[in-house]
XYZ file of C-alpha atoms in Angstrom:
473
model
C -94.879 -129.027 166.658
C -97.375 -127.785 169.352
C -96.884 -125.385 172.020
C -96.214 -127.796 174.297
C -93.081 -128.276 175.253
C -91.835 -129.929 178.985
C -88.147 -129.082 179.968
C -86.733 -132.171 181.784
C -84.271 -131.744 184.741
C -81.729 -129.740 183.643
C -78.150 -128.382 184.905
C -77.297 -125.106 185.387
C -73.456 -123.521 186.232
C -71.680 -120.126 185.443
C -69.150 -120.937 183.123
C -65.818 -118.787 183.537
C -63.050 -117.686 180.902
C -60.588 -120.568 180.756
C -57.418 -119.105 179.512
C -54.481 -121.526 178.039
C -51.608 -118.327 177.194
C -52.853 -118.302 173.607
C -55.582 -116.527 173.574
C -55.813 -113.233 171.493
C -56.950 -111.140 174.390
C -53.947 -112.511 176.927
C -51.862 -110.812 174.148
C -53.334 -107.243 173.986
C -53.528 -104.934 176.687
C -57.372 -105.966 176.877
C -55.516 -108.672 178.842
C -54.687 -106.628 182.018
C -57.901 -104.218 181.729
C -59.870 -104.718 184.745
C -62.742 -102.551 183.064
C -64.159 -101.428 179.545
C -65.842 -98.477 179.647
C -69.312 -98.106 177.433
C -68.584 -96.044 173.982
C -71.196 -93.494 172.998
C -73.227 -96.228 170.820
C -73.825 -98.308 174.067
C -75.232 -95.539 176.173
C -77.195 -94.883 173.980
C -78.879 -98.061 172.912
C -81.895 -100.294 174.528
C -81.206 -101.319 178.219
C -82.388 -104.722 178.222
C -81.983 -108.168 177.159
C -82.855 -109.470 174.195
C -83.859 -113.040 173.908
C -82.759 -114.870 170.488
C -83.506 -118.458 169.774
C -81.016 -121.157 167.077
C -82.160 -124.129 166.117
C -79.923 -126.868 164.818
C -79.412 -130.188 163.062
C -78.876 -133.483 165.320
C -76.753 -134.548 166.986
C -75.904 -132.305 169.852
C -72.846 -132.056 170.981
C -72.128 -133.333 174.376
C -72.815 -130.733 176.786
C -69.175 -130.833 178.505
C -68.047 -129.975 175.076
C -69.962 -127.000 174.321
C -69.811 -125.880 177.856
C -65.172 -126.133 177.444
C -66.083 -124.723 173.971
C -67.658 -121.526 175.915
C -65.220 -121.085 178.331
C -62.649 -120.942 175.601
C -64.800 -118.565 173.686
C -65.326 -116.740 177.156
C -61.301 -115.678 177.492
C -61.664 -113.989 173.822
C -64.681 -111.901 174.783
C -64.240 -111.447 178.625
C -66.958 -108.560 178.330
C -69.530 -111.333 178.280
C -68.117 -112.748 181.615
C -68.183 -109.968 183.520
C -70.708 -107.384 185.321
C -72.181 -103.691 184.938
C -70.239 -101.466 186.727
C -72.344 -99.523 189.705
C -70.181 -96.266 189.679
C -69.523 -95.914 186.177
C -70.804 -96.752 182.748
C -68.427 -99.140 182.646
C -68.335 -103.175 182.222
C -66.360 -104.532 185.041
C -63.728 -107.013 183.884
C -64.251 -110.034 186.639
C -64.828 -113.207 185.150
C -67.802 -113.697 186.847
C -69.302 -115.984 184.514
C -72.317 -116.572 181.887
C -74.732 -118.187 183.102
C -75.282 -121.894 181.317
C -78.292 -124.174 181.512
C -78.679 -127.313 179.934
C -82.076 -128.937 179.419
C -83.759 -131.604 177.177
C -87.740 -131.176 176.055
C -89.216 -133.922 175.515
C -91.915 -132.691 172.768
C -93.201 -134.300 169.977
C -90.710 -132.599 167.775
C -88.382 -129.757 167.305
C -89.649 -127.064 165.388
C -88.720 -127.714 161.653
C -89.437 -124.180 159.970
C -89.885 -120.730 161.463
C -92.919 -119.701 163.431
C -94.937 -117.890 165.946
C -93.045 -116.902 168.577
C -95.134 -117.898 171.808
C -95.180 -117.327 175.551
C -94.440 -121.274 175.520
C -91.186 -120.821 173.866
C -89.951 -118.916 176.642
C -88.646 -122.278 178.354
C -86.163 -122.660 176.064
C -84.607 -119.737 176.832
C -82.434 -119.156 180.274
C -84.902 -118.292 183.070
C -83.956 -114.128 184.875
C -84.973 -114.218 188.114
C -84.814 -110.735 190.227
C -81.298 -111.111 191.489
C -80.080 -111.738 187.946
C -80.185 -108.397 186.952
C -76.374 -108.115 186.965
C -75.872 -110.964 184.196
C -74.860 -109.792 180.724
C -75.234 -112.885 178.842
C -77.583 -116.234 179.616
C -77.214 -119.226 177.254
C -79.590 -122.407 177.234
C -78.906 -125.323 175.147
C -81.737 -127.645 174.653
C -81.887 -130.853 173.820
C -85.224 -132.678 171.505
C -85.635 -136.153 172.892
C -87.717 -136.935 170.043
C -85.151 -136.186 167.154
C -81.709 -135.480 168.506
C -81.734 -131.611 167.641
C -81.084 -128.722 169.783
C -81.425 -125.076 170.552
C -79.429 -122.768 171.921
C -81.336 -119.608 173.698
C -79.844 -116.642 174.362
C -80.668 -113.639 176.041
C -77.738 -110.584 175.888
C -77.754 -107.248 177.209
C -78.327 -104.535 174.538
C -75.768 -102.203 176.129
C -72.904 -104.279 176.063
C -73.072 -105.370 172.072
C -75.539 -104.597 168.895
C -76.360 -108.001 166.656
C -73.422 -108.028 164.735
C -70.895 -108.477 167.476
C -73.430 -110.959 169.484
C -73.289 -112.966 166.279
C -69.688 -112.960 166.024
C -69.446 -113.996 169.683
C -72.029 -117.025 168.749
C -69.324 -118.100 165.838
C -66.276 -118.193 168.356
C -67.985 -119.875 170.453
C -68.835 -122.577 167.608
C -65.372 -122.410 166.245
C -64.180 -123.143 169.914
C -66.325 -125.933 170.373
C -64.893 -127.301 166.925
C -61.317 -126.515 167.348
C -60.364 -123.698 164.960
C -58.600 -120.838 165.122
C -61.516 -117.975 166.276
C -62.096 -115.675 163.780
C -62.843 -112.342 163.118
C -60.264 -111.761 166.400
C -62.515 -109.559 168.771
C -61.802 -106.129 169.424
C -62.265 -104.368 172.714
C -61.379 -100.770 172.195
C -64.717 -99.237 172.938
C -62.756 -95.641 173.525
C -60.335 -94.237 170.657
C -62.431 -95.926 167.255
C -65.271 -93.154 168.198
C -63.284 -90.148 169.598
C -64.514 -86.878 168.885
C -62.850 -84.338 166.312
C -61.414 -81.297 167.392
C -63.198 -78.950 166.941
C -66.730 -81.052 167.111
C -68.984 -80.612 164.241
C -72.450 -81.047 165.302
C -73.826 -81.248 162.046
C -77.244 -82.596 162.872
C -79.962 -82.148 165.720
C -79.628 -85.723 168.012
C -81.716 -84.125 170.523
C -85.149 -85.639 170.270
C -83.348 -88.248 168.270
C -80.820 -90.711 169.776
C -81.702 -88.341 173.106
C -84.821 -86.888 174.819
C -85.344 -85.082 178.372
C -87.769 -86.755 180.822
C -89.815 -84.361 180.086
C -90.690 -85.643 176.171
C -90.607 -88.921 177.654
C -93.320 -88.513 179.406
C -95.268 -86.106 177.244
C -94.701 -89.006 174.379
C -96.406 -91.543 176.418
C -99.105 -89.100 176.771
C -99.915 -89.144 172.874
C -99.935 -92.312 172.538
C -102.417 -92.862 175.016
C -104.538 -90.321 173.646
C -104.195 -91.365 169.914
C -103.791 -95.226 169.976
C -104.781 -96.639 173.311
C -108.380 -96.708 173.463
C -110.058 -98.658 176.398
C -111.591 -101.630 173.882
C -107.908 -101.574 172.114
C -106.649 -102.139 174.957
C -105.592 -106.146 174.971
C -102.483 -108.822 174.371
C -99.865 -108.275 172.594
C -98.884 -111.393 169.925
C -96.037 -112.081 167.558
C -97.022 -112.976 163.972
C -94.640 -114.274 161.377
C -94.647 -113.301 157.397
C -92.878 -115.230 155.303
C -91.465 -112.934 152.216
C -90.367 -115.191 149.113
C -87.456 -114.778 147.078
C -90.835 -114.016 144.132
C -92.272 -111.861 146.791
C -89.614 -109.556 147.318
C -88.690 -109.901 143.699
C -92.141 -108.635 142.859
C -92.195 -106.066 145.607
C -88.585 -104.595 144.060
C -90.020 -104.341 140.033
C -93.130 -102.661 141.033
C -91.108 -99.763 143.324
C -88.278 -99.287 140.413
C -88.555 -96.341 138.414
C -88.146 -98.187 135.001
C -90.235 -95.557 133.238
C -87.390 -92.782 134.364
C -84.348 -91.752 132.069
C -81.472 -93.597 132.287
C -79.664 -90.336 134.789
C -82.894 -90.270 137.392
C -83.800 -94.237 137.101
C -82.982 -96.530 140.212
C -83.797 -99.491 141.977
C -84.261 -100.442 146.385
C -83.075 -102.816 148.532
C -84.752 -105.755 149.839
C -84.339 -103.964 152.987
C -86.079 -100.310 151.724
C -88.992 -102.718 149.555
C -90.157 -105.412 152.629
C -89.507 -102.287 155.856
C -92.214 -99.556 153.696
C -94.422 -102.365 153.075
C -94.582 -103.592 156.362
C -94.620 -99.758 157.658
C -97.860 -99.600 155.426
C -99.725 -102.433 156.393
C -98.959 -102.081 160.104
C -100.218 -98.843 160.152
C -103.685 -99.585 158.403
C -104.110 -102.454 160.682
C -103.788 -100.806 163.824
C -106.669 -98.253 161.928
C -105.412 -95.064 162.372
C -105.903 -92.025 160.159
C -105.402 -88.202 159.884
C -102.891 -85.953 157.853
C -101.999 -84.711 161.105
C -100.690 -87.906 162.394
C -96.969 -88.685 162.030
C -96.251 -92.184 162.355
C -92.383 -92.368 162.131
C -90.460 -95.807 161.405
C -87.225 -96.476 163.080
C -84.885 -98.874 161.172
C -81.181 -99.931 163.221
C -78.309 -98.922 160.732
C -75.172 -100.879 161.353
C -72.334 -98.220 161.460
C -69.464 -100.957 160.874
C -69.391 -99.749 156.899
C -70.034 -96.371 157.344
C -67.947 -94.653 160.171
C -64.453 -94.523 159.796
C -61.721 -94.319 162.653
C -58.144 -92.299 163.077
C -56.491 -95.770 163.147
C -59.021 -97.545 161.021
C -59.988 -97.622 157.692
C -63.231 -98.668 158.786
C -64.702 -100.186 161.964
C -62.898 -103.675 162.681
C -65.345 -106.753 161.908
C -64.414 -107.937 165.213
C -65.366 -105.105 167.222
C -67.436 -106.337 170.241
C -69.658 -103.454 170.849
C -72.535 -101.574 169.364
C -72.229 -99.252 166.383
C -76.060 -98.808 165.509
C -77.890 -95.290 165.164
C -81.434 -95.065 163.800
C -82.959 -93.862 160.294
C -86.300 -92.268 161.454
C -88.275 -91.728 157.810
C -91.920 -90.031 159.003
C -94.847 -89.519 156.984
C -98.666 -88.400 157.891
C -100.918 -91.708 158.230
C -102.818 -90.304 155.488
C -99.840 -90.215 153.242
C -98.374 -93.480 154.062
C -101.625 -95.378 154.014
C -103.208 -94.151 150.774
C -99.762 -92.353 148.667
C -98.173 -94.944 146.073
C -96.154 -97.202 147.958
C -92.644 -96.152 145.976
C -93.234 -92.784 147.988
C -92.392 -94.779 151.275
C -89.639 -96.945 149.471
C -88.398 -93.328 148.874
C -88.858 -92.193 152.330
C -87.011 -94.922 153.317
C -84.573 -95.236 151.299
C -83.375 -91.605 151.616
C -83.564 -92.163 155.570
C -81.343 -94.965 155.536
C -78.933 -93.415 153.005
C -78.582 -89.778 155.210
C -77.565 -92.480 158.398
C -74.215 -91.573 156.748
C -70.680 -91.219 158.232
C -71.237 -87.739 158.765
C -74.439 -88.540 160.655
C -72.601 -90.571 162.574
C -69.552 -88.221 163.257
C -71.794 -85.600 164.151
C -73.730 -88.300 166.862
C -70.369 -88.645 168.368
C -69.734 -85.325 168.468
C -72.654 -84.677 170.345
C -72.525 -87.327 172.590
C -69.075 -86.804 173.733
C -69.490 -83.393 174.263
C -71.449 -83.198 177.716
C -74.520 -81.806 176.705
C -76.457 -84.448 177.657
C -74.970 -84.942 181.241
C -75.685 -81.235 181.489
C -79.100 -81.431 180.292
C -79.916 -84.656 181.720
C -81.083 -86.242 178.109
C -81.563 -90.312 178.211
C -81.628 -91.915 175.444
C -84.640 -92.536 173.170
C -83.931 -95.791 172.845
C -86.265 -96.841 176.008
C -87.058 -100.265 176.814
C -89.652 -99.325 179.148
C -91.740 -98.410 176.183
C -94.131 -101.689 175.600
C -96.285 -99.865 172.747
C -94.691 -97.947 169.875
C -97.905 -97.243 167.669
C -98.188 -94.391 165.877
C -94.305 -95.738 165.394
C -92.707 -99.120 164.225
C -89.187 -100.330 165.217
C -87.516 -102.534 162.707
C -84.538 -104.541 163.659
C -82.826 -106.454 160.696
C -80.853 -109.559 161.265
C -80.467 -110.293 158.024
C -76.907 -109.886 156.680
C -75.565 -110.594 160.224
C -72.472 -113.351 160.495
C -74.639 -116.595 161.010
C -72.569 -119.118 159.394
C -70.078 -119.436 162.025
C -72.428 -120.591 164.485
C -71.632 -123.866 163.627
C -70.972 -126.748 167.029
C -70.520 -129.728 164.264
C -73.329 -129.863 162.715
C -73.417 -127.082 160.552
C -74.873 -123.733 160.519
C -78.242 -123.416 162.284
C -81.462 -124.906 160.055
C -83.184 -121.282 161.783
C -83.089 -118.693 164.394
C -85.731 -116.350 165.193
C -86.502 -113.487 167.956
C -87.562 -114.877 171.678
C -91.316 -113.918 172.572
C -90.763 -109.919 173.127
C -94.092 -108.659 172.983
C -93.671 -105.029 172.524
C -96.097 -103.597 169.945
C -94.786 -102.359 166.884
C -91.690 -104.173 167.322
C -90.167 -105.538 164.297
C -87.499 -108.776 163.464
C -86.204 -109.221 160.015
C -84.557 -112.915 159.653
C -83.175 -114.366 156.795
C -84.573 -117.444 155.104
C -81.274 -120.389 156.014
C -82.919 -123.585 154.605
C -82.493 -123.984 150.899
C -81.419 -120.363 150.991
C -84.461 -119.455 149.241
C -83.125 -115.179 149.568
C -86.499 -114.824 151.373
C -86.616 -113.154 154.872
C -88.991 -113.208 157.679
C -90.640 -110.752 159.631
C -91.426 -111.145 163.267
C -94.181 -108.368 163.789
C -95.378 -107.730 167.376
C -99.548 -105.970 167.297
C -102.193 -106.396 169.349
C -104.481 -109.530 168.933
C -107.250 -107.337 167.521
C -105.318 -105.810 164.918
C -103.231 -109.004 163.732
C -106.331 -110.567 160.728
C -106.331 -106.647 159.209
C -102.292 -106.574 159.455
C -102.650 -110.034 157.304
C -105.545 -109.260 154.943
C -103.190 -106.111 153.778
C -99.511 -107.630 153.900
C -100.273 -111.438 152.786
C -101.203 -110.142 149.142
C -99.222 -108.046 147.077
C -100.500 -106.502 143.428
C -98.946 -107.510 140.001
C -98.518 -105.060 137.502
C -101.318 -107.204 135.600
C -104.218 -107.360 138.167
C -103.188 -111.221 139.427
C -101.682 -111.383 143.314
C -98.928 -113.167 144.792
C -99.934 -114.866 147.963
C -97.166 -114.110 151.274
C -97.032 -117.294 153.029
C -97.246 -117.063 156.824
């Protein structure tokens, strides 16, 4: 379809918890809470929202269903429904309500595959006005005139809940709307999964990592003026899509494996490690910087839920509503990245994401819980003032993430993909849902001028033989 797309009048309501006695949460002593306070992992993530688009299959569901479906939803994850504390870093426990729009487009067609993500898509997404800035969740569903499909936009704050707990959120919500039991049961206890040993063990430096002092915030946005911004640079930010095949990333993983190695040193790299260095590569060359002195540093979200363990845990429950993300930060020069064998940054990567390990994580709570950086006055480096990243990319994976429940009837969705977010350097990895080809795409945010180089070097990868395999966008 075009760009074009004309919301119709729509409705719009805040839709409240409706509890019925058997909800999981009226059974826990989340039931009484009239607050949850934020866990280390929240204060320290991106305060903002992110907007997310799902597209599904026709028909859609009358909207008094899915809007009962959310209330019921609502009751199991009363975080969503309530407000940011003032006083506190807290999330006030009120019931105040999501806010829900329905709307209908009537456009030539729905979107059938991913794409671009455009200013124009922003209508189907719920509209923030200033005096909004208390709302932790906004849904919009939107109905397609043309074909009987929907989309549901959504637009959560960061701080409350990392991708993997928005997603399970999305499923409850679908398995409300259906009828079924919800499933994985949430769980609220933001406070003793991630307490602190005694004694802490600071094993690793989080200052200038998951922290920084105004003072390197500011001296950061310095250097990037001075290395990347220059004045005829200096335009729009766009979203381009890649789409990486099941034979593309098959092609990308044989050519980084050490096959040549004995048996005791030979190994092989994720999807994740293969598709992040070559996008880290190309993104880099496009936006044409150079120098051996010039770090460029890639920051990839690792989900803690496998890897940090609890006193009264084995691991982190599924159904844990918060965040548990931290950061693998693998740096090389520009010179090295750009113009080193490409297994070298699989490498980089791969031991990055591998040291994000529970004792990285142990040691971040450690640190976080131990005052430091009230007494200091650190904020996180996770800032979502930042609108241009370069010499740096940010790569935020989706793929993996508990999808399939968000089913409202008609099955899981045919898509989803990131809402416009222009922020340069910013990167989305979705998985490929239709036919379930095993290929992912990648959401890449440059600026306009550096998008056709960004292309020329990612669309084409190198066979062993000399032939290419084309990338299709």
């Amino acid at each position: 379809m075009d760009d074009s797309y004309f919301r119709l009048p729509c409705s719009l309501k805040l839709v409240k918890p409706a509890y019925d006695g058997n909800n999981a949460s009226c059974k826990s002593p989340f039931a009484n809470a009239d607050a949850v306070p934020l866990s280390v992992f929240d204060k320290a993530n991106f305060d903002q929202h992110i907007p997310l688009l799902f597209f599904f299959r026709p028909p859609a569901p009358p909207g008094a269903v899915l809007e009962a479906g959310l209330a019921k939803a609502l009751a199991e994850y009363r975080e969503w429904a309530g407000r940011r504390g003032t006083d506190a870093p807290v999330i006030v426990l009120n019931d105040a309500g999501v806010r829900f729009v329905q709307a209908t487009a009537d456009a030539a067609a729905a979107p059938g595959a991913p794409r671009d993500p455009t200013p124009e898509m922003l209508c189907l997404l719920p509209t923030n006005s200033d005096d909004d800035e208390e709302l932790l969740m906004m849904i919009q569903v939107t109905r397609f005139t043309s074909c009987g499909s929907f989309a549901v936009g959504l637009s959560f704050l960061h701080l409350v809940a990392d991708g993997h707990a928005v997603f399970n959120f999305l499923g409850a919500w679908g398995q409300a709307t259906r009828g079924v039991g919800i499933h994985p049961v949430p769980v609220h206890d933001r406070v003793s999964l991630f307490k602190p040993r005694d004694p802490p063990r600071v094993e690793f430096d989080h200052r200038g990592v998951e922290f920084k002092t105004r003072q390197d915030e500011k001296a950061g946005y310095t250097t990037r003026q001075q290395n990347v911004l220059h004045p005829e640079n200096d335009d729009e930010v766009v979203v381009t899509m890649v789409h990486f095949t099941r034979d593309m990333i098959s092609t990308l993983k044989s050519q980084q494996a050490s096959t040549g190695a004995p048996p005791p040193s030979r190994r092989s790299y994720s999807t994740l490690q293969c598709v992040v260095a070559h996008l880290w590569r190309c993104i880099t060359k496009a936006r044409g910087l150079s120098g051996s002195q010039l770090i460029t540093r890639v920051h990839i979200a690792v989900n803690g839920r496998r890897r940090i363990r609890s006193s009264c845990s084995p691991r982190v429950p599924d159904g844990y509503t918060g965040n548990v993300v931290l950061w693998a930060r693998p740096a090389m020069s520009v010179d090295d990245l750009t113009r080193r064998p490409l297994r070298e940054t699989v490498e980089a990567v791969s031991r990055a994401i591998s040291g994000t390990d529970e004792r990285y994580f142990r040691s971040f709570v450690d640190f976080a819980s131990s005052g430091v950086v009230e007494e200091l006055g650190l904020v996180p480096a996770a800032d979502a003032a930042e609108t241009v990243l370069s010499p740096d990319v940010e790569v935020d994976s989706l793929v993996g993430l508990p999808i399939h429940g968000a089913d409202f009837g008609t099955g899981a969705p045919v898509f989803y993909m990131p809402g416009y977010l222009p922020v340069e350097g910013v990167v989305f990895l979705v998985p490929s849902l239709a036919g379930d080809d095993g290929g992912v795409y990648a959401y890449v945010a440059l600026f306009s001028h550096a998008v056709n180089a960004f292309k020329q070097c990612c669309y084409s990868i190198s066979r062993g033989g000399g032939g290419r395999v084309k990338i299709r966008a």
